[in-house]
Amino acid sequence: MSPASPSARPPGRPRAGIEATVFAATLSTVHELGYAGATMDRIAAAAGVAKTTIYRRWPSKGALITDCLVDALGPVPLADAGREEIMASAIRWVAAKVSEPGVGAAFAGVFVDAVSDPALRQILSTRLQDPYRVVLQDVLDEPENRVLFFIDVIVGTLLHRMGMTGAPMVDADVTALVEMVVRHLTNGTGPA
Amino acid sequence: MSPASPSARPPGRPRAGIEATVFAATLSTVHELGYAGATMDRIAAAAGVAKTTIYRRWPSKGALITDCLVDALGPVPLADAGREEIMASAIRWVAAKVSEPGVGAAFAGVFVDAVSDPALRQILSTRLQDPYRVVLQDVLDEPENRVLFFIDVIVGTLLHRMGMTGAPMVDADVTALVEMVVRHLTNGTGPA
DNA sequence: TCAGTTTCGCTACCGCTGGTAGCGGAACTG
DNA sequence: CAGTTCCGCTACCAGCGGTAGCGAAACTGA
């Protein structure tokens, strides 16, 4: 994904875009079997890759999942508009992304593991939290609490919802919740 | 906790209230080390009990945590008031309970594991979901979606928040969110 | 064609965790 | 003092995350 320049390619066996393959296999495996059921062996098998190859690239399962989420999220779409529109579209964007197959369950699993794993917490913070915070902060020029708040709310809620995919506890109207949070964050605590 | 009658007590060594001890040890261990860090060996050690004793009572770690959560939640406090007050107080009650040390992290861990474990999903449904749904449904006489919705929202949000206890990602104003959800659910989608 | 280099796949292995089996003894009953 | 029930202990298993090391594959430039 990041070779220096086309002709400066070093000799030796090339990777042949393994990262993308592994990311896809990871998400689909998590979607199918859940975070706990998505064994490193199974992910490797699904990707058609040796387990050791994965561990040569990512130091742990949590790190793989985190990078997988970063890849799945991609850059924040920053609308060329006022701060309130930007805020609203960012929230809807996160909500939509987390609803994609496997993403919510992957989020939940990483967060649970991170509680007992300081190294994973560090990775999570560096790779996921900080970038989006910085980007949105530059635009919105807001105290960070406000931006992080919506991530917390949306991710927390949908993560739970997606985590129950196998046997849904609820069939809540998440869209309504999202719009509610949008109003709450863009208009302050007051009603629409 | 449930002997038939005082004099009908069967012979043999008594249990001496092991359940309560194990529940307390479980919650404090989860609070301290997170769900993944709360090993069955560690929980047993914290409770001053052999691991085999725990497995004689609960079929799995998830089952233990689930019963532990049921014990921590206790019965739903049903105010003698209108359905909207009942709804609001129930939401605040769940929010407060899930904020207690260890409860949020325990919730998150069980949900993540339940995705890959049908048996645990069954236990979770029978022990946690159904009772509260039935109780609140009797009172509110509402479609179940509405009741389950608040559990989903509050638990999902706070679960994520508590899961990050070791290194808080956010310092969001959860109280404001709770009040917002209260308004949303008691007044429909409209503002206060 | 042939070194030289880099990476992959494979096998084997380790420590830890969830969970089980079985025994001897503790704590109770009558 | 039987008889019963439960506990604690040791030992053990399968599966999981993660590592080490080797031979071979896939490329480079000459």
Short mmCIF file of C-alpha atoms (C1' of nucleotides) in Angstrom, two decimals:
data_model
loop_
_atom_site.label_atom_id
_atom_site.label_comp_id
_atom_site.label_asym_id
_atom_site.label_seq_id
_atom_site.Cartn_x
_atom_site.Cartn_y
_atom_site.Cartn_z
CA MET A 1 0.00 0.00 0.00
CA SER A 2 2.95 2.34 0.53
CA PRO A 3 5.95 1.51 -1.66
CA ALA A 4 8.29 4.47 -1.96
CA SER A 5 8.33 4.79 -5.76
CA PRO A 6 7.54 2.45 -8.66
CA SER A 7 11.11 1.94 -9.82
CA ALA A 8 12.68 1.94 -6.36
CA ARG A 9 10.93 -1.32 -5.63
CA PRO A 10 13.31 -3.55 -3.64
CA PRO A 11 14.14 -7.05 -4.84
CA GLY A 12 12.57 -10.12 -3.32
CA ARG A 13 9.16 -11.67 -3.26
CA PRO A 14 6.39 -9.09 -3.42
CA ARG A 15 3.42 -9.04 -1.10
CA ALA A 16 0.83 -8.94 -3.90
CA GLY A 17 -1.66 -6.85 -1.95
CA ILE A 18 -2.07 -9.15 0.97
CA GLU A 19 -3.36 -6.43 3.25
CA ALA A 20 -6.58 -5.88 1.36
CA THR A 21 -7.21 -9.62 1.17
CA VAL A 22 -6.66 -10.05 4.88
CA PHE A 23 -8.88 -7.07 5.71
CA ALA A 24 -11.71 -8.48 3.64
CA ALA A 25 -11.31 -11.95 5.12
CA THR A 26 -11.20 -10.51 8.64
CA LEU A 27 -14.39 -8.51 8.29
CA SER A 28 -16.32 -11.33 6.69
CA THR A 29 -15.13 -13.81 9.29
CA VAL A 30 -16.07 -11.50 12.14
CA HIS A 31 -19.42 -10.88 10.50
CA GLU A 32 -20.03 -14.60 10.19
CA LEU A 33 -18.65 -15.94 13.46
CA GLY A 34 -18.40 -12.93 15.75
CA TYR A 35 -15.29 -11.49 17.30
CA ALA A 36 -14.57 -14.44 19.59
CA GLY A 37 -15.36 -16.95 16.86
CA ALA A 38 -13.06 -15.23 14.40
CA THR A 39 -9.91 -17.16 15.19
CA MET A 40 -6.62 -16.08 13.74
CA ASP A 41 -6.36 -19.49 12.13
CA ARG A 42 -9.78 -19.08 10.58
CA ILE A 43 -9.04 -15.57 9.36
CA ALA A 44 -5.79 -16.79 7.82
CA ALA A 45 -7.59 -19.68 6.17
CA ALA A 46 -10.29 -17.38 4.83
CA ALA A 47 -7.65 -15.09 3.39
CA GLY A 48 -5.75 -18.02 1.88
CA VAL A 49 -2.70 -16.95 3.83
CA ALA A 50 -0.49 -18.47 6.51
CA LYS A 51 -1.07 -17.34 10.06
CA THR A 52 2.56 -16.38 10.41
CA THR A 53 2.18 -14.01 7.50
CA ILE A 54 -0.46 -12.10 9.39
CA TYR A 55 1.70 -11.92 12.50
CA ARG A 56 4.57 -10.56 10.41
CA ARG A 57 2.38 -7.55 9.64
CA TRP A 58 0.29 -7.03 12.76
CA PRO A 59 1.54 -7.61 16.30
CA SER A 60 -1.75 -8.96 17.65
CA LYS A 61 -5.32 -9.84 16.80
CA GLY A 62 -6.51 -6.56 18.26
CA ALA A 63 -4.08 -4.63 16.10
CA LEU A 64 -5.30 -6.43 13.00
CA ILE A 65 -8.91 -5.70 13.80
CA THR A 66 -8.11 -2.08 14.54
CA ASP A 67 -6.34 -1.56 11.23
CA CYS A 68 -9.16 -3.40 9.57
CA LEU A 69 -11.61 -0.92 11.06
CA VAL A 70 -9.47 2.03 10.01
CA ASP A 71 -9.47 0.63 6.50
CA ALA A 72 -13.21 0.06 6.56
CA LEU A 73 -13.93 3.56 7.83
CA GLY A 74 -11.64 5.41 5.49
CA PRO A 75 -11.26 9.18 5.64
CA VAL A 76 -13.94 11.34 7.17
CA PRO A 77 -16.06 12.90 4.44
CA LEU A 78 -15.84 16.61 5.14
CA ALA A 79 -18.66 18.44 3.46
CA ASP A 80 -17.87 21.93 2.28
CA ALA A 81 -20.44 23.56 4.49
CA GLY A 82 -21.05 25.05 7.88
CA ARG A 83 -19.89 23.37 11.02
CA GLU A 84 -23.33 22.08 11.85
CA GLU A 85 -23.73 20.37 8.50
CA ILE A 86 -20.27 18.90 8.85
CA MET A 87 -21.08 17.63 12.27
CA ALA A 88 -24.34 16.09 11.15
CA SER A 89 -22.91 14.42 8.08
CA ALA A 90 -20.01 13.02 10.08
CA ILE A 91 -22.39 11.47 12.57
CA ARG A 92 -24.50 9.92 9.85
CA TRP A 93 -21.36 8.68 8.18
CA VAL A 94 -20.13 6.89 11.31
CA ALA A 95 -23.56 5.43 11.92
CA ALA A 96 -23.69 4.05 8.40
CA LYS A 97 -20.17 2.67 8.52
CA VAL A 98 -20.66 0.90 11.82
CA SER A 99 -23.79 -0.72 10.44
CA GLU A 100 -21.84 -2.46 7.71
CA PRO A 101 -21.43 -6.23 8.09
CA GLY A 102 -18.84 -7.14 10.70
CA VAL A 103 -17.78 -3.62 11.56
CA GLY A 104 -19.95 -3.26 14.64
CA ALA A 105 -18.98 -6.64 16.06
CA ALA A 106 -15.32 -5.93 15.39
CA PHE A 107 -15.59 -2.65 17.25
CA ALA A 108 -17.18 -4.30 20.24
CA GLY A 109 -14.60 -7.05 20.45
CA VAL A 110 -11.65 -4.71 20.25
CA PHE A 111 -13.03 -2.45 22.92
CA VAL A 112 -13.63 -5.32 25.31
CA ASP A 113 -10.14 -6.70 24.77
CA ALA A 114 -8.58 -3.27 25.09
CA VAL A 115 -9.77 -2.98 28.66
CA SER A 116 -7.35 -5.73 29.68
CA ASP A 117 -4.61 -4.88 27.21
CA PRO A 118 -2.75 -1.56 27.51
CA ALA A 119 -0.81 -2.14 24.29
CA LEU A 120 -4.04 -2.59 22.36
CA ARG A 121 -5.45 0.51 24.01
CA GLN A 122 -2.46 2.43 22.73
CA ILE A 123 -2.96 1.12 19.20
CA LEU A 124 -6.65 1.89 19.32
CA SER A 125 -5.98 5.42 20.46
CA THR A 126 -3.24 6.10 17.93
CA ARG A 127 -4.86 4.49 14.94
CA LEU A 128 -8.54 5.21 15.38
CA GLN A 129 -9.25 7.83 17.96
CA ASP A 130 -6.57 10.45 17.37
CA PRO A 131 -6.81 10.77 13.57
CA TYR A 132 -10.54 11.37 13.46
CA ARG A 133 -10.39 13.64 16.43
CA VAL A 134 -7.69 15.76 14.86
CA VAL A 135 -9.41 15.98 11.51
CA LEU A 136 -12.75 16.97 12.92
CA GLN A 137 -11.21 19.29 15.45
CA ASP A 138 -9.44 21.26 12.77
CA VAL A 139 -12.71 21.85 11.03
CA LEU A 140 -15.05 22.33 13.88
CA ASP A 141 -12.69 24.05 16.28
CA GLU A 142 -14.63 22.62 19.14
CA PRO A 143 -13.65 21.17 22.47
CA GLU A 144 -12.81 17.56 21.83
CA ASN A 145 -15.51 16.29 24.11
CA ARG A 146 -18.15 17.21 21.62
CA VAL A 147 -16.64 15.24 18.78
CA LEU A 148 -15.74 12.26 20.87
CA PHE A 149 -19.16 12.29 22.36
CA PHE A 150 -20.93 11.39 19.16
CA ILE A 151 -18.44 8.65 18.43
CA ASP A 152 -19.10 7.28 21.86
CA VAL A 153 -22.84 7.43 21.49
CA ILE A 154 -23.16 6.08 17.99
CA VAL A 155 -20.47 3.48 18.19
CA GLY A 156 -21.60 2.34 21.60
CA THR A 157 -25.17 1.97 20.53
CA LEU A 158 -24.72 0.38 17.15
CA LEU A 159 -21.91 -1.78 18.37
CA HIS A 160 -24.28 -3.38 20.78
CA ARG A 161 -26.90 -3.71 18.13
CA MET A 162 -24.56 -5.32 15.63
CA GLY A 163 -23.09 -7.51 18.30
CA MET A 164 -26.44 -9.19 18.62
CA THR A 165 -26.73 -9.90 14.94
CA GLY A 166 -26.91 -13.64 15.47
CA ALA A 167 -30.06 -13.31 17.57
CA PRO A 168 -31.30 -9.73 17.54
CA MET A 169 -32.52 -8.52 20.90
CA VAL A 170 -34.23 -5.54 19.39
CA ASP A 171 -35.42 -4.04 16.20
CA ALA A 172 -34.99 -0.46 17.27
CA ASP A 173 -35.27 2.47 14.96
CA VAL A 174 -31.64 3.45 14.87
CA THR A 175 -32.26 6.07 12.24
CA ALA A 176 -34.47 7.96 14.63
CA LEU A 177 -31.79 7.77 17.29
CA VAL A 178 -29.18 9.06 14.92
CA GLU A 179 -31.29 12.03 13.93
CA MET A 180 -31.95 12.70 17.58
CA VAL A 181 -28.26 12.74 18.37
CA VAL A 182 -27.65 14.98 15.40
CA ARG A 183 -30.11 17.49 16.74
CA HIS A 184 -28.72 17.18 20.22
CA LEU A 185 -25.17 17.86 19.15
CA THR A 186 -25.78 20.53 16.55
CA ASN A 187 -28.32 22.54 18.50
CA GLY A 188 -26.92 22.06 21.97
CA THR A 189 -29.05 20.32 24.54
CA GLY A 190 -32.21 22.04 23.44
CA PRO A 191 -34.92 20.58 21.21
CA ALA A 192 -35.11 20.97 17.47
CA MET B 1 -30.85 -18.64 48.22
CA SER B 2 -33.79 -20.94 47.59
CA PRO B 3 -34.08 -23.75 50.19
CA ALA B 4 -37.58 -25.18 50.26
CA SER B 5 -38.35 -24.74 53.97
CA PRO B 6 -36.20 -24.26 57.08
CA SER B 7 -36.70 -27.72 58.59
CA ALA B 8 -36.72 -29.56 55.26
CA ARG B 9 -33.05 -28.78 54.86
CA PRO B 10 -31.32 -31.84 53.40
CA PRO B 11 -28.35 -33.41 55.17
CA GLY B 12 -24.84 -32.83 53.99
CA ARG B 13 -22.45 -29.95 53.84
CA PRO B 14 -24.22 -26.62 53.31
CA ARG B 15 -23.23 -24.02 50.79
CA ALA B 16 -22.86 -21.16 53.28
CA GLY B 17 -23.97 -18.49 50.85
CA ILE B 18 -21.33 -19.02 48.26
CA GLU B 19 -23.34 -17.37 45.52
CA ALA B 20 -23.20 -13.90 47.01
CA THR B 21 -19.48 -14.22 47.65
CA VAL B 22 -18.81 -15.31 44.08
CA PHE B 23 -20.99 -12.54 42.66
CA ALA B 24 -19.10 -9.90 44.61
CA ALA B 25 -15.73 -11.35 43.68
CA THR B 26 -16.77 -11.54 40.03
CA LEU B 27 -17.88 -7.94 39.78
CA SER B 28 -14.82 -6.57 41.56
CA THR B 29 -12.49 -8.68 39.44
CA VAL B 30 -14.16 -7.57 36.23
CA HIS B 31 -14.04 -4.00 37.42
CA GLU B 32 -10.34 -4.30 38.17
CA LEU B 33 -9.09 -6.37 35.26
CA GLY B 34 -11.80 -6.13 32.63
CA TYR B 35 -13.83 -8.98 31.18
CA ALA B 36 -10.96 -10.69 29.41
CA GLY B 37 -8.64 -10.22 32.36
CA ALA B 38 -11.15 -11.67 34.78
CA THR B 39 -10.04 -15.28 34.58
CA MET B 40 -12.09 -17.97 36.19
CA ASP B 41 -9.06 -18.89 38.26
CA ARG B 42 -8.73 -15.30 39.40
CA ILE B 43 -12.42 -14.98 40.19
CA ALA B 44 -12.27 -18.20 42.17
CA ALA B 45 -9.21 -17.00 44.04
CA ALA B 46 -10.83 -13.64 44.78
CA ALA B 47 -13.88 -15.43 46.14
CA GLY B 48 -11.77 -17.80 48.21
CA VAL B 49 -13.39 -20.72 46.44
CA ALA B 50 -12.22 -23.56 44.22
CA LYS B 51 -12.77 -23.16 40.51
CA THR B 52 -14.60 -26.46 40.37
CA THR B 53 -17.10 -25.14 42.89
CA ILE B 54 -18.02 -22.35 40.50
CA TYR B 55 -18.43 -24.75 37.61
CA ARG B 56 -20.72 -26.91 39.75
CA ARG B 57 -23.11 -23.96 39.88
CA TRP B 58 -22.69 -22.22 36.53
CA PRO B 59 -22.09 -24.02 33.23
CA SER B 60 -19.79 -21.35 31.79
CA LYS B 61 -18.11 -18.05 32.42
CA GLY B 62 -20.78 -16.25 30.46
CA ALA B 63 -23.51 -17.85 32.54
CA LEU B 64 -21.77 -16.74 35.72
CA ILE B 65 -21.44 -13.18 34.49
CA THR B 66 -25.04 -13.14 33.35
CA ASP B 67 -26.36 -14.29 36.72
CA CYS B 68 -24.02 -11.83 38.33
CA LEU B 69 -25.60 -9.04 36.30
CA VAL B 70 -29.10 -10.21 37.15
CA ASP B 71 -28.12 -10.12 40.80
CA ALA B 72 -26.56 -6.68 40.44
CA LEU B 73 -29.58 -5.24 38.67
CA GLY B 74 -32.21 -6.66 40.95
CA PRO B 75 -35.90 -6.08 40.34
CA VAL B 76 -37.11 -3.14 38.28
CA PRO B 77 -38.30 -0.36 40.55
CA LEU B 78 -41.83 0.30 39.40
CA ALA B 79 -43.01 3.70 40.51
CA ASP B 80 -46.70 3.97 41.29
CA ALA B 81 -47.31 6.55 38.60
CA GLY B 82 -48.23 7.09 34.99
CA ARG B 83 -46.61 5.15 32.23
CA GLU B 84 -44.35 8.01 31.27
CA GLU B 85 -42.95 8.40 34.77
CA ILE B 86 -42.44 4.64 34.97
CA MET B 87 -40.66 4.68 31.66
CA ALA B 88 -38.42 7.54 32.65
CA SER B 89 -37.52 6.12 36.04
CA ALA B 90 -36.77 2.73 34.52
CA ILE B 91 -34.38 4.32 32.05
CA ARG B 92 -32.59 6.27 34.75
CA TRP B 93 -32.43 3.15 36.86
CA VAL B 94 -30.73 1.12 34.13
CA ALA B 95 -28.33 3.95 33.41
CA ALA B 96 -27.36 4.18 37.06
CA LYS B 97 -26.96 0.42 37.46
CA VAL B 98 -24.79 0.03 34.40
CA SER B 99 -22.54 2.79 35.69
CA GLU B 100 -21.73 0.81 38.82
CA PRO B 101 -18.19 -0.59 38.99
CA GLY B 102 -17.75 -3.64 36.83
CA VAL B 103 -21.32 -3.88 35.58
CA GLY B 104 -20.76 -2.11 32.28
CA ALA B 105 -17.64 -4.05 31.43
CA ALA B 106 -19.37 -7.30 32.35
CA PHE B 107 -22.26 -6.44 30.05
CA ALA B 108 -19.96 -5.71 27.15
CA GLY B 109 -17.99 -8.91 27.58
CA VAL B 110 -21.03 -11.13 27.75
CA PHE B 111 -22.57 -9.58 24.68
CA VAL B 112 -19.41 -10.03 22.65
CA ASP B 113 -19.07 -13.65 23.71
CA ALA B 114 -22.74 -14.32 23.10
CA VAL B 115 -22.34 -13.58 19.41
CA SER B 116 -20.24 -16.71 19.00
CA ASP B 117 -22.04 -18.83 21.61
CA PRO B 118 -25.67 -19.80 21.05
CA ALA B 119 -25.96 -21.40 24.49
CA LEU B 120 -24.88 -18.18 26.13
CA ARG B 121 -27.30 -16.25 23.96
CA GLN B 122 -30.07 -18.47 25.25
CA ILE B 123 -29.03 -17.86 28.87
CA LEU B 124 -28.77 -14.14 28.28
CA SER B 125 -32.21 -14.05 26.76
CA THR B 126 -33.86 -16.17 29.43
CA ARG B 127 -32.19 -14.64 32.46
CA LEU B 128 -31.85 -10.99 31.55
CA GLN B 129 -33.92 -9.98 28.58
CA ASP B 130 -37.20 -11.79 29.10
CA PRO B 131 -37.84 -10.98 32.77
CA TYR B 132 -37.42 -7.24 32.41
CA ARG B 133 -39.35 -7.18 29.19
CA VAL B 134 -42.26 -9.03 30.71
CA VAL B 135 -42.37 -6.89 33.83
CA LEU B 136 -42.27 -3.61 31.98
CA GLN B 137 -44.67 -4.81 29.32
CA ASP B 138 -47.27 -5.68 31.89
CA VAL B 139 -47.14 -2.18 33.24
CA LEU B 140 -46.73 -0.17 30.12
CA ASP B 141 -48.81 -2.26 27.77
CA GLU B 142 -46.64 -1.14 24.92
CA PRO B 143 -45.14 -2.91 21.92
CA GLU B 144 -41.96 -4.50 23.16
CA ASN B 145 -39.80 -2.52 20.80
CA ARG B 146 -40.24 0.57 22.83
CA VAL B 147 -39.10 -1.00 26.07
CA LEU B 148 -36.22 -2.87 24.53
CA PHE B 149 -35.17 0.22 22.73
CA PHE B 150 -34.13 2.04 25.86
CA ILE B 151 -32.22 -0.95 27.14
CA ASP B 152 -30.44 -1.08 23.83
CA VAL B 153 -29.58 2.58 23.80
CA ILE B 154 -28.55 3.00 27.40
CA VAL B 155 -26.77 -0.28 27.80
CA GLY B 156 -25.06 0.09 24.48
CA THR B 157 -23.79 3.53 25.24
CA LEU B 158 -22.73 3.07 28.81
CA LEU B 159 -21.37 -0.35 28.13
CA HIS B 160 -18.95 1.20 25.75
CA ARG B 161 -18.13 3.95 28.17
CA MET B 162 -17.51 1.61 31.07
CA GLY B 163 -15.53 -0.69 28.87
CA MET B 164 -13.00 2.06 28.51
CA THR B 165 -12.67 2.59 32.24
CA GLY B 166 -9.01 1.68 32.24
CA ALA B 167 -8.20 4.52 29.84
CA PRO B 168 -11.24 6.67 29.26
CA MET B 169 -11.68 7.73 25.66
CA VAL B 170 -14.25 10.30 26.54
CA ASP B 171 -15.66 12.29 29.36
CA ALA B 172 -19.05 12.70 27.86
CA ASP B 173 -22.05 14.05 29.68
CA VAL B 174 -24.01 10.85 29.97
CA THR B 175 -26.59 12.45 32.18
CA ALA B 176 -27.59 14.75 29.36
CA LEU B 177 -27.87 11.80 27.01
CA VAL B 178 -30.05 9.92 29.43
CA GLU B 179 -32.38 12.85 29.80
CA MET B 180 -32.47 13.20 26.05
CA VAL B 181 -33.46 9.58 25.61
CA VAL B 182 -36.05 9.94 28.30
CA ARG B 183 -37.65 12.80 26.41
CA HIS B 184 -37.39 10.95 23.16
CA LEU B 185 -39.11 7.86 24.44
CA THR B 186 -41.75 9.46 26.61
CA ASN B 187 -42.77 12.20 24.23
CA GLY B 188 -42.33 10.42 20.97
CA THR B 189 -39.75 11.73 18.53
CA GLY B 190 -40.64 15.34 19.20
CA PRO B 191 -38.72 17.76 21.41
CA ALA B 192 -39.45 18.48 25.05
"C1'" DT C 1 21.02 -18.11 -16.63
"C1'" DC C 2 22.32 -17.27 -12.13
"C1'" DA C 3 23.46 -15.21 -7.68
"C1'" DG C 4 21.21 -12.31 -4.21
"C1'" DT C 5 17.34 -10.69 -1.66
"C1'" DT C 6 12.98 -10.60 0.43
"C1'" DT C 7 8.98 -12.67 1.73
"C1'" DC C 8 5.81 -16.60 2.11
"C1'" DG C 9 4.10 -21.18 3.82
"C1'" DC C 10 4.70 -24.83 6.88
"C1'" DT C 11 5.52 -27.42 11.05
"C1'" DA C 12 6.29 -27.40 15.59
"C1'" DC C 13 5.99 -25.37 19.71
"C1'" DC C 14 4.79 -22.41 24.16
"C1'" DG C 15 1.71 -20.38 27.81
"C1'" DC C 16 -2.66 -19.35 29.12
"C1'" DT C 17 -7.64 -19.94 29.40
"C1'" DG C 18 -12.16 -22.20 29.67
"C1'" DG C 19 -13.81 -26.40 31.17
"C1'" DT C 20 -13.84 -31.54 33.11
"C1'" DA C 21 -12.85 -35.89 35.99
"C1'" DG C 22 -12.23 -37.98 40.17
"C1'" DC C 23 -10.77 -38.48 44.73
"C1'" DG C 24 -10.48 -37.59 49.77
"C1'" DG C 25 -12.19 -34.97 53.30
"C1'" DA C 26 -15.23 -31.37 55.52
"C1'" DA C 27 -19.71 -30.29 57.25
"C1'" DC C 28 -23.86 -31.31 58.08
"C1'" DT C 29 -28.22 -34.85 59.26
"C1'" DG C 30 -30.46 -38.30 62.19
"C1'" DC D 1 -21.60 -42.97 64.44
"C1'" DA D 2 -23.39 -44.08 59.88
"C1'" DG D 3 -25.12 -41.57 55.93
"C1'" DT D 4 -25.32 -37.83 52.85
"C1'" DT D 5 -23.99 -33.85 50.45
"C1'" DC D 6 -20.94 -30.70 49.15
"C1'" DC D 7 -16.21 -28.60 48.84
"C1'" DG D 8 -11.16 -28.29 47.65
"C1'" DC D 9 -7.48 -30.17 45.35
"C1'" DT D 10 -4.69 -32.12 41.68
"C1'" DA D 11 -4.46 -33.40 37.26
"C1'" DC D 12 -5.78 -33.04 32.86
"C1'" DC D 13 -7.71 -31.69 27.99
"C1'" DA D 14 -8.70 -28.82 23.75
"C1'" DG D 15 -8.41 -24.54 21.74
"C1'" DC D 16 -6.55 -19.99 21.24
"C1'" DG D 17 -3.10 -16.16 20.68
"C1'" DG D 18 1.48 -15.83 19.51
"C1'" DT D 19 6.60 -17.31 18.24
"C1'" DA D 20 10.79 -19.72 16.09
"C1'" DG D 21 13.01 -21.51 12.33
"C1'" DC D 22 13.51 -23.66 8.04
"C1'" DG D 23 12.97 -24.43 3.03
"C1'" DA D 24 11.05 -22.66 -0.98
"C1'" DA D 25 8.77 -19.13 -3.92
"C1'" DA D 26 9.04 -14.81 -6.29
"C1'" DC D 27 11.15 -11.23 -7.50
"C1'" DT D 28 15.75 -8.11 -8.67
"C1'" DG D 29 19.89 -7.04 -11.48
"C1'" DA D 30 23.78 -8.70 -14.12
#
